Amino acid sequence: MVTTADFLNWLGGLQPGVSSFLGSLTGALGGLIAVLIGALFNAALNRRRDDRLRKTDATAVALALQAELFTLRETFRRNTESASDQAVGGRHFIVTTISQSDLIFFRLGERITLIKSEALKDVVSAYLAIDNYFQVISIISGGDVRLAYGGRAYFHLSPGQVRLYAEATKSMQQFFETALNALKRQQ
């Protein structure tokens, strides 16, 4: 077995250039190992920070969508109640559409992918239902569409059409409820 004293004697017996080379090689190797350890540690810190930021961003997106879907659900609930009251009274009813440009969902872009896929399916279904809402109301009203300020459309519904509208808006509420529950489960 080689002892430290034997190693130092061997090293002292070498030519000066060789021992200098071995010292430089040892120092460079130690420096390389230190740099690699530092890089790996830095990468781990960056990954943790990125994960934390991604989770915070996902929470913000989910909360924004929850707030929007809650508002839409309540709007459709009030419209259903109001339309039902109008239908019972035999009165006409005016319905406005929801403009896609007003919705947060369509402004999120790729940030929507921060939502987990199980919840995203239900959220997208709710927004597709909103997109189909215009077509459903157009069919119910017989295509009597008028444009209002801001590019929104409104429909004038007769008492018979109001009943169909109330049923359509009631079914819309279920899409919102499902999406809201999915977003709550994500958090």
N, CA, C and O of each residue as an XYZ file, in Angstrom:
748
protein
N       0.840     -1.167      0.000
C       0.000      0.000      0.000
C       0.888      1.234      0.000
O       1.906      1.291      0.689
N       0.486      2.198     -0.773
C       1.280      3.415     -0.907
C       0.837      4.409      0.149
O      -0.355      4.678      0.297
N       1.783      4.948      0.872
C       1.477      5.958      1.888
C       1.682      7.343      1.303
O       2.193      7.495      0.193
N       1.284      8.333      2.050
C       1.435      9.713      1.608
C       2.909     10.075      1.490
O       3.314     10.776      0.563
N       3.703      9.592      2.434
C       5.143      9.871      2.396
C       5.774      9.267      1.144
O       6.609      9.903      0.501
N       5.379      8.042      0.795
C       5.902      7.406     -0.413
C       5.511      8.202     -1.659
O       6.326      8.386     -2.563
N       4.273      8.668     -1.702
C       3.800      9.456     -2.841
C       4.588     10.748     -2.963
O       4.997     11.122     -4.062
N       4.810     11.447     -1.828
C       5.545     12.709     -1.869
C       7.005     12.482     -2.271
O       7.575     13.290     -3.004
N       7.608     11.400     -1.802
C       8.976     11.061     -2.221
C       9.026     10.795     -3.719
O       9.938     11.255     -4.406
N       8.068     10.068     -4.214
C       8.011      9.787     -5.654
C       7.841     11.075     -6.444
O       8.496     11.282     -7.466
N       6.941     11.953     -5.951
C       6.677     13.217     -6.627
C       7.922     14.109     -6.601
O       8.222     14.789     -7.582
N       8.643     14.104     -5.477
C       9.857     14.920     -5.375
C      10.961     14.418     -6.281
O      11.820     15.194     -6.700
N      10.951     13.137     -6.587
C      11.989     12.567     -7.449
C      11.735     12.808     -8.921
O      12.614     12.540     -9.739
N      10.567     13.303     -9.287
C      10.269     13.547    -10.696
C      10.921     14.843    -11.160
O      11.327     15.683    -10.356
N      11.006     14.975    -12.440
C      11.547     16.212    -12.998
C      10.598     17.355    -12.669
O       9.401     17.115    -12.517
N      11.080     18.583    -12.553
C      10.236     19.721    -12.167
C       9.043     19.953    -13.091
O       7.985     20.364    -12.615
N       9.170     19.714    -14.349
C       8.065     19.933    -15.289
C       6.921     18.945    -15.085
O       5.753     19.300    -15.244
N       7.253     17.722    -14.737
C       6.235     16.680    -14.542
C       5.414     16.970    -13.298
O       4.187     16.873    -13.329
N       6.079     17.329    -12.194
C       5.329     17.605    -10.974
C       4.451     18.851    -11.135
O       3.346     18.924    -10.596
N       4.963     19.819    -11.881
C       4.149     21.014    -12.153
C       2.914     20.644    -12.990
O       1.814     21.141    -12.750
N       3.122     19.764    -13.973
C       2.005     19.313    -14.810
C       0.970     18.557    -13.984
O      -0.231     18.777    -14.144
N       1.427     17.668    -13.099
C       0.499     16.901    -12.262
C      -0.271     17.828    -11.317
O      -1.458     17.612    -11.072
N       0.386     18.846    -10.792
C      -0.301     19.818     -9.927
C      -1.358     20.599    -10.695
O      -2.461     20.814    -10.194
N      -1.022     21.024    -11.910
C      -1.995     21.751    -12.751
C      -3.164     20.848    -13.129
O      -4.318     21.277    -13.117
N      -2.862     19.606    -13.463
C      -3.913     18.649    -13.831
C      -4.854     18.407    -12.657
O      -6.073     18.376    -12.828
N      -4.290     18.237    -11.477
C      -5.114     18.015    -10.278
C      -5.979     19.242     -9.990
O      -7.161     19.103     -9.675
N      -5.412     20.426    -10.094
C      -6.169     21.662     -9.854
C      -7.286     21.855    -10.875
O      -8.401     22.238    -10.523
N      -6.975     21.585    -12.146
C      -7.977     21.721    -13.201
C      -9.116     20.728    -13.011
O     -10.286     21.064    -13.198
N      -8.761     19.501    -12.638
C      -9.784     18.480    -12.399
C     -10.678     18.864    -11.222
O     -11.899     18.721    -11.289
N     -10.064     19.353    -10.148
C     -10.849     19.809     -8.994
C     -11.749     20.981     -9.354
O     -12.899     21.045     -8.919
N     -11.219     21.916    -10.158
C     -12.019     23.063    -10.602
C     -13.187     22.645    -11.479
O     -14.293     23.167    -11.342
N     -12.938     21.696    -12.384
C     -13.994     21.190    -13.262
C     -15.105     20.527    -12.454
O     -16.290     20.736    -12.718
N     -14.715     19.740    -11.484
C     -15.716     19.077    -10.629
C     -16.526     20.120     -9.864
O     -17.743     19.983     -9.733
N     -15.863     21.161     -9.357
C     -16.571     22.223     -8.624
C     -17.545     22.968     -9.532
O     -18.664     23.281     -9.124
N     -17.120     23.253    -10.766
C     -18.001     23.946    -11.724
C     -19.207     23.071    -12.059
O     -20.331     23.568    -12.128
N     -18.985     21.787    -12.266
C     -20.095     20.878    -12.578
C     -21.087     20.796    -11.416
O     -22.300     20.836    -11.625
N     -20.574     20.684    -10.210
C     -21.459     20.628     -9.037
C     -22.240     21.929     -8.916
O     -23.440     21.906     -8.644
N     -21.574     23.060     -9.115
C     -22.244     24.362     -9.059
C     -23.311     24.507    -10.125
O     -24.392     25.033     -9.857
N     -23.016     24.042    -11.343
C     -23.990     24.116    -12.439
C     -25.219     23.261    -12.139
O     -26.351     23.679    -12.381
N     -24.988     22.064    -11.612
C     -26.118     21.184    -11.276
C     -26.965     21.783    -10.151
O     -28.193     21.710    -10.187
N     -26.317     22.364     -9.173
C     -27.041     23.005     -8.071
C     -27.849     24.199     -8.584
O     -29.003     24.388     -8.197
N     -27.238     24.998     -9.451
C     -27.927     26.153    -10.039
C     -29.127     25.697    -10.886
O     -30.189     26.319    -10.849
N     -28.952     24.627    -11.633
C     -30.051     24.100    -12.451
C     -31.207     23.648    -11.567
O     -32.373     23.871    -11.894
N     -30.876     23.012    -10.445
C     -31.933     22.573     -9.525
C     -32.679     23.763     -8.937
O     -33.903     23.729     -8.809
N     -31.943     24.819     -8.578
C     -32.592     26.025     -8.049
C     -33.486     26.680     -9.101
O     -34.603     27.103     -8.802
N     -32.983     26.758    -10.337
C     -33.779     27.351    -11.419
C     -35.029     26.530    -11.695
O     -36.102     27.084    -11.934
N     -34.891     25.233    -11.662
C     -36.044     24.352    -11.907
C     -37.109     24.557    -10.828
O     -38.300     24.645    -11.127
N     -36.668     24.630     -9.573
C     -37.612     24.868     -8.481
C     -38.331     26.207     -8.649
O     -39.545     26.303     -8.471
N     -37.552     27.240     -8.996
C     -38.139     28.559     -9.204
C     -39.133     28.539    -10.371
O     -40.227     29.092    -10.262
N     -38.754     27.903    -11.486
C     -39.636     27.822    -12.649
C     -40.917     27.056    -12.323
O     -42.004     27.444    -12.750
N     -40.786     25.974    -11.570
C     -41.966     25.206    -11.176
C     -42.896     26.044    -10.311
O     -44.115     26.007    -10.477
N     -42.313     26.799     -9.386
C     -43.114     27.670     -8.518
C     -43.827     28.753     -9.343
O     -45.007     29.024     -9.117
N     -43.115     29.371    -10.299
C     -43.730     30.394    -11.150
C     -44.823     29.802    -12.038
O     -45.870     30.418    -12.240
N     -44.574     28.613    -12.563
C     -45.570     27.948    -13.413
C     -46.833     27.620    -12.614
O     -47.951     27.784    -13.102
N     -46.636     27.158    -11.386
C     -47.784     26.831    -10.530
C     -48.565     28.098    -10.175
O     -49.796     28.087    -10.167
N     -47.856     29.180     -9.884
C     -48.515     30.451     -9.587
C     -49.294     30.948    -10.797
O     -50.420     31.428    -10.666
N     -48.689     30.830    -11.975
C     -49.361     31.258    -13.202
C     -50.583     30.383    -13.485
O     -51.624     30.889    -13.903
N     -50.462     29.088    -13.263
C     -51.596     28.175    -13.468
C     -52.732     28.519    -12.513
O     -53.901     28.475    -12.897
N     -52.400     28.859    -11.281
C     -53.424     29.249    -10.308
C     -54.116     30.536    -10.754
O     -55.335     30.661    -10.644
N     -53.337     31.486    -11.253
C     -53.917     32.750    -11.721
C     -54.855     32.518    -12.911
O     -55.936     33.103    -12.976
N     -54.443     31.675    -13.837
C     -55.290     31.362    -14.999
C     -56.575     30.666    -14.539
O     -57.667     31.005    -14.996
N     -56.439     29.700    -13.642
C     -57.615     28.976    -13.141
C     -58.571     29.911    -12.412
O     -59.786     29.821    -12.592
N     -58.030     30.810    -11.590
C     -58.894     31.752    -10.866
C     -59.591     32.717    -11.813
O     -60.762     33.041    -11.614
N     -58.887     33.179    -12.836
C     -59.504     34.081    -13.817
C     -60.644     33.379    -14.550
O     -61.714     33.954    -14.751
N     -60.403     32.136    -14.945
C     -61.450     31.378    -15.633
C     -62.618     31.070    -14.695
O     -63.778     31.114    -15.105
N     -62.305     30.756    -13.431
C     -63.382     30.508    -12.464
C     -64.252     31.744    -12.301
O     -65.479     31.646    -12.294
N     -63.629     32.896    -12.172
C     -64.392     34.135    -12.005
C     -65.263     34.391    -13.226
O     -66.429     34.765    -13.097
N     -64.696     34.190    -14.406
C     -65.457     34.422    -15.623
C     -66.609     33.418    -15.761
O     -67.736     33.801    -16.074
N     -66.323     32.146    -15.529
C     -67.370     31.125    -15.650
C     -68.462     31.310    -14.597
O     -69.637     31.069    -14.874
N     -68.083     31.734    -13.400
C     -69.073     32.005    -12.367
C     -69.994     33.138    -12.806
O     -71.212     33.050    -12.652
N     -69.411     34.198    -13.351
C     -70.205     35.335    -13.829
C     -71.123     34.917    -14.969
O     -72.288     35.314    -15.011
N     -70.605     34.122    -15.888
C     -71.429     33.650    -16.999
C     -72.565     32.762    -16.505
O     -73.701     32.877    -16.964
N     -72.245     31.873    -15.561
C     -73.289     31.000    -15.016
C     -74.401     31.822    -14.369
O     -75.585     31.552    -14.573
N     -74.007     32.824    -13.591
C     -75.007     33.674    -12.936
C     -75.807     34.491    -13.951
O     -77.009     34.689    -13.776
N     -75.153     34.961    -15.001
C     -75.856     35.705    -16.060
C     -76.891     34.816    -16.735
O     -78.026     35.236    -16.961
N     -76.500     33.596    -17.054
C     -77.442     32.678    -17.695
C     -78.548     32.266    -16.725
O     -79.688     32.064    -17.142
N     -78.228     32.142    -15.450
C     -79.261     31.817    -14.454
C     -80.298     32.945    -14.382
O     -81.502     32.691    -14.395
N     -79.821     34.180    -14.308
C     -80.746     35.321    -14.257
C     -81.554     35.429    -15.546
O     -82.748     35.728    -15.513
N     -80.895     35.182    -16.691
C     -81.620     35.216    -17.968
C     -82.696     34.130    -18.018
O     -83.790     34.361    -18.533
N     -82.386     32.957    -17.488
C     -83.366     31.868    -17.462
C     -84.570     32.262    -16.612
O     -85.717     32.083    -17.020
N     -84.297     32.798    -15.432
C     -85.400     33.219    -14.552
C     -86.228     34.329    -15.186
O     -87.458     34.293    -15.159
N     -85.541     35.313    -15.755
C     -86.237     36.444    -16.371
C     -87.057     35.983    -17.581
O     -88.199     36.404    -17.766
N     -86.456     35.110    -18.402
C     -87.185     34.610    -19.578
C     -88.382     33.771    -19.151
O     -89.442     33.842    -19.772
N     -88.223     32.978    -18.095
C     -89.345     32.171    -17.610
C     -90.476     33.066    -17.126
O     -91.647     32.790    -17.385
N     -90.122     34.143    -16.418
C     -91.146     35.096    -15.961
C     -91.837     35.756    -17.137
O     -93.055     35.938    -17.119
N     -91.074     36.118    -18.161
C     -91.653     36.760    -19.347
C     -92.567     35.786    -20.097
O     -93.624     36.174    -20.595
N     -92.156     34.535    -20.171
C     -92.948     33.531    -20.886
C     -94.276     33.303    -20.177
O     -95.313     33.167    -20.827
N     -94.249     33.260    -18.829
C     -95.476     33.067    -18.064
C     -96.422     34.243    -18.297
O     -97.636     34.070    -18.401
N     -95.845     35.432    -18.378
C     -96.665     36.633    -18.595
C     -97.050     36.837    -20.048
O     -97.803     37.758    -20.365
N     -96.542     35.990    -20.938
C     -96.882     36.119    -22.356
C     -96.233     37.339    -23.001
O     -96.750     37.873    -23.981
N     -95.106     37.778    -22.455
C     -94.449     38.974    -22.985
C     -93.245     38.583    -23.847
O     -92.716     37.474    -23.770
N     -92.844     39.554    -24.668
C     -91.664     39.382    -25.511
C     -90.404     39.554    -24.656
O     -90.453     40.045    -23.529
N     -89.267     39.128    -25.239
C     -88.012     39.168    -24.487
C     -86.887     39.507    -25.465
O     -86.877     39.024    -26.597
N     -85.938     40.341    -25.025
C     -84.792     40.697    -25.858
C     -83.552     40.039    -25.255
O     -83.287     40.155    -24.059
N     -82.799     39.345    -26.112
C     -81.609     38.614    -25.688
C     -80.398     39.207    -26.385
O     -80.438     39.456    -27.590
N     -79.320     39.437    -25.644
C     -78.059     39.858    -26.270
C     -77.086     38.698    -26.233
O     -77.174     37.825    -25.370
N     -76.162     38.695    -27.172
C     -75.151     37.641    -27.222
C     -73.921     38.049    -26.420
O     -73.789     39.192    -25.983
N     -73.054     37.111    -26.245
C     -71.790     37.350    -25.553
C     -70.711     37.451    -26.620
O     -70.557     36.548    -27.442
N     -69.976     38.532    -26.607
C     -68.906     38.737    -27.575
C     -67.667     37.967    -27.137
O     -67.249     38.061    -25.983
N     -67.081     37.208    -28.058
C     -65.885     36.435    -27.721
C     -64.726     37.334    -27.324
O     -63.888     36.943    -26.512
N     -64.670     38.531    -27.888
C     -63.559     39.424    -27.573
C     -63.630     39.915    -26.123
O     -62.641     40.412    -25.584
N     -64.794     39.774    -25.501
C     -64.942     40.184    -24.106
C     -64.509     39.093    -23.131
O     -64.368     39.354    -21.936
N     -64.300     37.895    -23.619
C     -64.018     36.761    -22.739
C     -62.521     36.578    -22.500
O     -61.718     36.676    -23.428
N     -62.162     36.315    -21.262
C     -60.768     36.100    -20.867
C     -60.192     34.868    -21.553
O     -59.034     34.865    -21.970
N     -60.999     33.835    -21.668
C     -60.547     32.561    -22.230
C     -59.844     32.755    -23.569
O     -58.803     32.146    -23.814
N     -60.402     33.597    -24.437
C     -59.854     33.774    -25.778
C     -58.617     34.668    -25.788
O     -57.941     34.774    -26.812
N     -58.319     35.300    -24.683
C     -57.126     36.142    -24.576
C     -55.944     35.413    -23.940
O     -54.829     35.935    -23.932
N     -56.171     34.240    -23.420
C     -55.110     33.528    -22.703
C     -54.054     32.930    -23.619
O     -52.901     32.782    -23.212
N     -54.418     32.589    -24.827
C     -53.446     32.008    -25.753
C     -52.880     30.708    -25.213
O     -53.619     29.842    -24.745
N     -51.555     30.579    -25.283
C     -50.916     29.327    -24.863
C     -50.921     29.142    -23.352
O     -50.634     28.046    -22.872
N     -51.236     30.173    -22.597
C     -51.287     30.031    -21.139
C     -52.408     29.086    -20.712
O     -52.393     28.577    -19.591
N     -53.366     28.848    -21.583
C     -54.463     27.941    -21.264
C     -53.933     26.527    -21.026
O     -54.581     25.727    -20.351
N     -52.757     26.219    -21.579
C     -52.188     24.881    -21.407
C     -51.680     24.650    -19.984
O     -51.301     23.530    -19.643
N     -51.666     25.686    -19.156
C     -51.275     25.517    -17.755
C     -52.362     24.788    -16.962
O     -52.105     24.261    -15.880
N     -53.571     24.764    -17.511
C     -54.680     24.057    -16.865
C     -54.506     22.563    -17.141
O     -54.168     22.165    -18.256
N     -54.737     21.750    -16.125
C     -54.612     20.295    -16.295
C     -55.616     19.805    -17.333
O     -56.706     20.360    -17.473
N     -55.234     18.766    -18.052
C     -56.033     18.306    -19.190
C     -57.440     17.875    -18.803
O     -58.373     18.061    -19.583
N     -57.616     17.291    -17.590
C     -58.960     16.876    -17.178
C     -59.870     18.088    -17.042
O     -61.024     18.056    -17.471
N     -59.353     19.153    -16.447
C     -60.138     20.376    -16.260
C     -60.282     21.125    -17.576
O     -61.328     21.716    -17.846
N     -59.243     21.104    -18.390
C     -59.263     21.837    -19.652
C     -60.368     21.341    -20.571
O     -60.988     22.131    -21.283
N     -60.614     20.048    -20.559
C     -61.675     19.469    -21.393
C     -63.028     20.095    -21.034
O     -63.794     20.469    -21.921
N     -63.316     20.206    -19.747
C     -64.594     20.771    -19.313
C     -64.661     22.276    -19.561
O     -65.717     22.806    -19.907
N     -63.537     22.959    -19.384
C     -63.502     24.407    -19.629
C     -63.734     24.697    -21.107
O     -64.520     25.580    -21.453
N     -63.058     23.961    -21.974
C     -63.232     24.157    -23.413
C     -64.669     23.833    -23.823
O     -65.235     24.519    -24.674
N     -65.258     22.808    -23.236
C     -66.661     22.472    -23.538
C     -67.595     23.623    -23.177
O     -68.537     23.914    -23.913
N     -67.336     24.275    -22.051
C     -68.168     25.404    -21.637
C     -68.044     26.554    -22.628
O     -69.044     27.180    -22.980
N     -66.832     26.834    -23.078
C     -66.649     27.935    -24.022
C     -67.156     27.588    -25.415
O     -67.589     28.473    -26.152
N     -67.107     26.313    -25.783
C     -67.725     25.902    -27.052
C     -69.241     26.055    -26.973
O     -69.889     26.403    -27.960
N     -69.798     25.794    -25.797
C     -71.239     25.991    -25.610
C     -71.601     27.458    -25.771
O     -72.645     27.782    -26.338
N     -70.744     28.351    -25.276
C     -70.986     29.790    -25.463
C     -70.934     30.130    -26.945
O     -71.746     30.910    -27.443
N     -69.970     29.538    -27.641
C     -69.848     29.781    -29.074
C     -71.099     29.296    -29.816
O     -71.562     29.945    -30.754
N     -71.641     28.146    -29.388
C     -72.855     27.619    -30.017
C     -74.116     28.377    -29.599
O     -75.146     28.305    -30.269
N     -74.025     29.090    -28.506
C     -75.156     29.846    -27.969
C     -75.738     30.796    -29.022
O     -76.955     30.878    -29.185
N     -74.872     31.502    -29.724
C     -75.321     32.442    -30.761
C     -76.148     31.703    -31.817
O     -77.197     32.189    -32.240
N     -75.680     30.545    -32.233
C     -76.393     29.782    -33.261
C     -77.741     29.275    -32.742
O     -78.739     29.298    -33.462
N     -77.761     28.823    -31.501
C     -79.011     28.313    -30.915
C     -80.047     29.430    -30.826
O     -81.203     29.245    -31.208
N     -79.627     30.592    -30.320
C     -80.557     31.719    -30.190
C     -81.002     32.196    -31.562
O     -82.152     32.599    -31.737
N     -80.105     32.156    -32.533
C     -80.463     32.549    -33.893
C     -81.544     31.625    -34.460
O     -82.474     32.075    -35.130
N     -81.404     30.337    -34.182
C     -82.406     29.368    -34.650
C     -83.735     29.593    -33.933
O     -84.795     29.602    -34.559
N     -83.668     29.774    -32.610
C     -84.900     29.984    -31.843
C     -85.630     31.228    -32.316
O     -86.857     31.229    -32.422
N     -84.881     32.293    -32.603
C     -85.518     33.563    -32.994
C     -85.934     33.574    -34.455
O     -86.569     34.524    -34.913
N     -85.585     32.542    -35.179
C     -85.930     32.515    -36.600
C     -84.987     33.374    -37.427
O     -85.320     33.775    -38.542
N     -83.812     33.654    -36.881
C     -82.806     34.426    -37.611
C     -82.989     35.931    -37.510
O     -82.342     36.679    -38.244
N     -83.856     36.388    -36.617
C     -84.096     37.826    -36.448
C     -82.980     38.440    -35.594
O     -83.143     38.648    -34.392
N     -81.846     38.725    -36.242
C     -80.663     39.229    -35.544
C     -80.517     40.722    -35.822
O     -80.689     41.180    -36.951
N     -80.199     41.463    -34.774
C     -79.918     42.897    -34.920
C     -78.596     43.183    -34.223
O     -78.266     42.556    -33.216
N     -77.855     44.118    -34.757
C     -76.581     44.465    -34.151
C     -76.748     45.609    -33.174
O     -77.486     46.562    -33.425
N     -76.055     45.498    -32.062
C     -76.082     46.533    -31.030
C     -74.694     47.155    -30.944
O     -73.773     46.740    -31.647
N     -74.557     48.126    -30.101
C     -73.294     48.812    -29.892
C     -72.222     47.809    -29.444
O     -72.493     46.929    -28.628
N     -71.031     47.947    -29.973
C     -69.930     47.074    -29.577
C     -69.888     45.769    -30.356
O     -69.130     44.870    -29.993
N     -70.671     45.640    -31.408
C     -70.638     44.436    -32.224
C     -71.431     43.268    -31.668
O     -71.431     42.185    -32.255
N     -72.104     43.470    -30.551
C     -72.926     42.393    -30.001
C     -74.241     42.326    -30.782
O     -74.717     43.319    -31.332
N     -74.795     41.147    -30.807
C     -76.080     40.958    -31.486
C     -77.175     40.819    -30.442
O     -76.930     40.364    -29.325
N     -78.358     41.207    -30.809
C     -79.486     40.955    -29.919
C     -80.649     40.424    -30.736
O     -80.768     40.662    -31.938
N     -81.500     39.694    -30.029
C     -82.620     39.007    -30.653
C     -83.899     39.409    -29.935
O     -83.920     39.567    -28.714
N     -84.945     39.569    -30.697
C     -86.263     39.844    -30.129
C     -87.043     38.535    -30.194
O     -87.288     38.002    -31.276
N     -87.432     38.023    -29.025
C     -88.107     36.731    -28.970
C     -89.575     36.912    -28.615
O     -89.931     37.705    -27.743
N     -90.414     36.161    -29.309
C     -91.843     36.157    -29.010
C     -92.087     35.282    -27.781
O     -91.194     34.539    -27.372
N     -93.285     35.356    -27.184
C     -93.551     34.536    -25.990
C     -93.307     33.041    -26.205
O     -92.828     32.369    -25.292
N     -93.619     32.512    -27.365
C     -93.370     31.100    -27.642
C     -91.886     30.789    -27.738
O     -91.439     29.725    -27.310
N     -91.131     31.713    -28.295
C     -89.686     31.530    -28.425
C     -88.979     31.675    -27.071
O     -87.916     31.095    -26.849
N     -89.580     32.448    -26.181
C     -88.970     32.694    -24.872
C     -88.875     31.392    -24.079
O     -87.890     31.171    -23.374
N     -89.878     30.538    -24.186
C     -89.830     29.250    -23.472
C     -88.636     28.405    -23.947
O     -87.916     27.815    -23.141
N     -88.445     28.362    -25.278
C     -87.309     27.612    -25.823
C     -85.986     28.226    -25.365
O     -85.031     27.515    -25.051
N     -85.950     29.548    -25.335
C     -84.734     30.228    -24.876
C     -84.434     29.875    -23.417
O     -83.282     29.620    -23.064
N     -85.456     29.860    -22.579
C     -85.267     29.537    -21.158
C     -84.701     28.129    -20.999
O     -83.828     27.899    -20.162
N     -85.195     27.193    -21.796
C     -84.675     25.824    -21.739
C     -83.215     25.769    -22.204
O     -82.396     25.059    -21.619
N     -82.897     26.529    -23.266
C     -81.521     26.537    -23.795
C     -80.550     27.129    -22.773
O     -79.461     26.593    -22.566
N     -80.940     28.222    -22.143
C     -80.026     28.843    -21.163
C     -79.888     27.983    -19.914
O     -78.839     27.979    -19.270
N     -80.936     27.263    -19.576
C     -80.841     26.371    -18.419
C     -79.829     25.260    -18.684
O     -79.072     24.890    -17.786
N     -79.805     24.727    -19.897
C     -78.835     23.679    -20.225
C     -77.415     24.246    -20.279
O     -76.453     23.531    -19.999
N     -77.277     25.527    -20.637
C     -75.954     26.158    -20.665
C     -75.337     26.205    -19.269
O     -74.123     26.063    -19.116
N     -76.158     26.399    -18.274
C     -75.662     26.516    -16.905
C     -74.919     25.250    -16.467
O     -73.975     25.324    -15.681
N     -75.337     24.113    -16.966
C     -74.683     22.852    -16.593
C     -73.242     22.804    -17.098
O     -72.359     22.288    -16.413
N     -73.003     23.343    -18.300
C     -71.636     23.403    -18.816
C     -70.748     24.231    -17.895
O     -69.613     23.855    -17.603
N     -71.282     25.366    -17.443
C     -70.510     26.241    -16.560
C     -70.248     25.559    -15.216
O     -69.144     25.644    -14.677
N     -71.245     24.897    -14.691
C     -71.098     24.224    -13.394
C     -70.039     23.124    -13.471
O     -69.220     22.986    -12.563
N     -70.056     22.353    -14.538
C     -69.072     21.283    -14.723
C     -67.661     21.856    -14.824
O     -66.732     21.331    -14.211
N     -67.499     22.932    -15.596
C     -66.185     23.550    -15.750
C     -65.697     24.148    -14.433
O     -64.518     24.036    -14.099
N     -66.593     24.780    -13.690
C     -66.214     25.362    -12.392
C     -65.751     24.277    -11.413
O     -64.758     24.451    -10.706
N     -66.468     23.178    -11.381
C     -66.072     22.064    -10.508
C     -64.721     21.489    -10.910
O     -63.913     21.144    -10.048
N     -64.470     21.383    -12.216
C     -63.189     20.858    -12.697
C     -62.041     21.795    -12.303
O     -60.972     21.328    -11.907
N     -62.252     23.099    -12.407
C     -61.212     24.056    -12.020
C     -60.969     24.038    -10.509
O     -59.837     24.224    -10.061
N     -62.012     23.819     -9.732
C     -61.846     23.742     -8.286
C     -61.033     22.505     -7.894
O     -60.206     22.553     -6.983
N     -61.284     21.402     -8.598
C     -60.547     20.168     -8.311
C     -59.061     20.313     -8.662
O     -58.211     19.669     -8.048
N     -58.756     21.149     -9.637
C     -57.361     21.334    -10.072
C     -56.538     21.984     -8.978
O     -55.356     21.672     -8.830
N     -57.125     22.863     -8.224
C     -56.355     23.608     -7.224
C     -56.167     22.791     -6.034
O     -55.542     23.237     -5.071
